[in-house]
Amino acid sequence: MSGFDRTAEYVSHHSEEEGKKMRKTIWVIFWVLLAVTTVEVSLGLVWKEMGLAWNFVKITFLVLTLVKAYYIVAYYMHLKHEYKNFIYMVALPYIVLIVYLIVMLLVEGVYINEVDVLK
Amino acid sequence: MSGKAPSVDAKKLWGGGFSPFNVSYGKIMMWFFLVSDAFSFSGLLVSYGFMRHRFEEVWPVAEDVFTHFPFLHGDHPLLYVAFMTFILIMSSVTMVLAVEAGHRMNKKGVVVWMTWTIVGGLIFVGSQAWEWYHFIHGTELGALQLADGSIVQWLSDAKDGLLLTNGTEVTGADAAAMIQAGTEVYGANLTVNEYGVPLFANFFFFITGFHGTHVFSGVVINFVILVNVLKGTYEKRGHYEMVEKVGLYWHFVDLVWVFVFTFFYLI
């Protein structure tokens, strides 16, 4: 390629043997994702009959969702194996924004119940 | 060797000449795009959460809305959307396998796995269209929109009694008067929704529509890259990094669905 495109300098190749190991990891992660999704769906179907508290079920859903998100980003998107400073560059702006949004959501959610001009 | 600084891999330095992230320009830009796209989806889901909290008492339960499954009769809450989730996770696996094959310069492997990814994406988009169709079409029974604009459900197929949102059952002359003043509604659109507030439909159409657009464009981009793979473009270039970049985008689409699934269907 031309001198401008320097992509090749950062490309990673691996051997047949390393590939075997990687494919094994890929399938392990797949089973993890499938298991977590199965737990979520089953819980969604039976939590009422089991007499579980909705708040507990809700938090469980959130935690399991974050677990799935972690595995997708860390392994499938390969972020776990990038340089530390690159991980921070991608993750920190997002974490700052989402914490801000959640704080806004909680503050305003409580506020609207107090005033509620619309009701 | 005293006085000499420990040697550092030149690629880790910020001094210029190398990317200190050891990541190519194109891949960094893809990550930047994905982070900003994640901002958009987070904003949408947070506003969904706020409005749902605000209209808690009239918000439809997704379990009561999405109960259809192709070729099956009766109520099957969550099953179809669970199937869609499975398809998208599966296509994420085939995508990452295509990337892995690319690292070994295995053209045939890339072609096979990318084809499966595209098939998975098409099944997902088709499923979404199917679900939209049922949501817009509504139930056979429909619901009643009262004179004040609120939605109440029928007590039975006979359509002579009503179930108010606060749980009260209305029958007889009271019900007849309310039915007289109201209008029957079927399905959901942007102004009326037989399952509850129209706002639910608005958020549903916008968020799943925005995600569906991502899936659809992902399928198109995957297809373009697959054509390039078949033509041997990346074989000649010496690396399959383009497959990696579309792979990042595809995993992101899967990632967003993980959250949409939780917030729309589970919670």
Short mmCIF file of C-alpha atoms in Angstrom, two decimals, chain A residues 7 16 28 50 52 57 61 67-68 79 81-85 88 93 101 104 108 116 118-119:
data_model
loop_
_atom_site.label_atom_id
_atom_site.label_comp_id
_atom_site.label_asym_id
_atom_site.label_seq_id
_atom_site.Cartn_x
_atom_site.Cartn_y
_atom_site.Cartn_z
CA THR A 7 -2.18 0.04 9.00
CA GLU A 16 -2.45 -22.08 13.29
CA VAL A 28 -16.08 -20.57 25.96
CA MET A 50 -41.17 -18.14 42.81
CA LEU A 52 -39.17 -13.20 44.46
CA VAL A 57 -35.03 -9.48 40.18
CA PHE A 61 -31.08 -8.40 35.49
CA VAL A 67 -21.58 -9.25 32.90
CA LYS A 68 -22.59 -9.90 29.28
CA LEU A 79 -10.39 -4.38 24.33
CA HIS A 81 -5.79 -7.07 25.19
CA GLU A 82 -5.16 -3.52 23.99
CA TYR A 83 -2.68 -1.17 25.66
CA LYS A 84 -3.78 0.21 29.03
CA ASN A 85 -3.85 3.83 27.85
CA TYR A 88 -8.70 4.19 29.45
CA PRO A 93 -15.26 9.23 28.72
CA LEU A 101 -26.77 10.50 33.17
CA MET A 104 -29.53 13.11 36.54
CA GLU A 108 -34.98 14.28 38.36
CA ASP A 116 -45.71 16.54 39.23
CA LEU A 118 -48.47 16.98 34.71
CA LYS A 119 -50.61 14.68 36.85
#
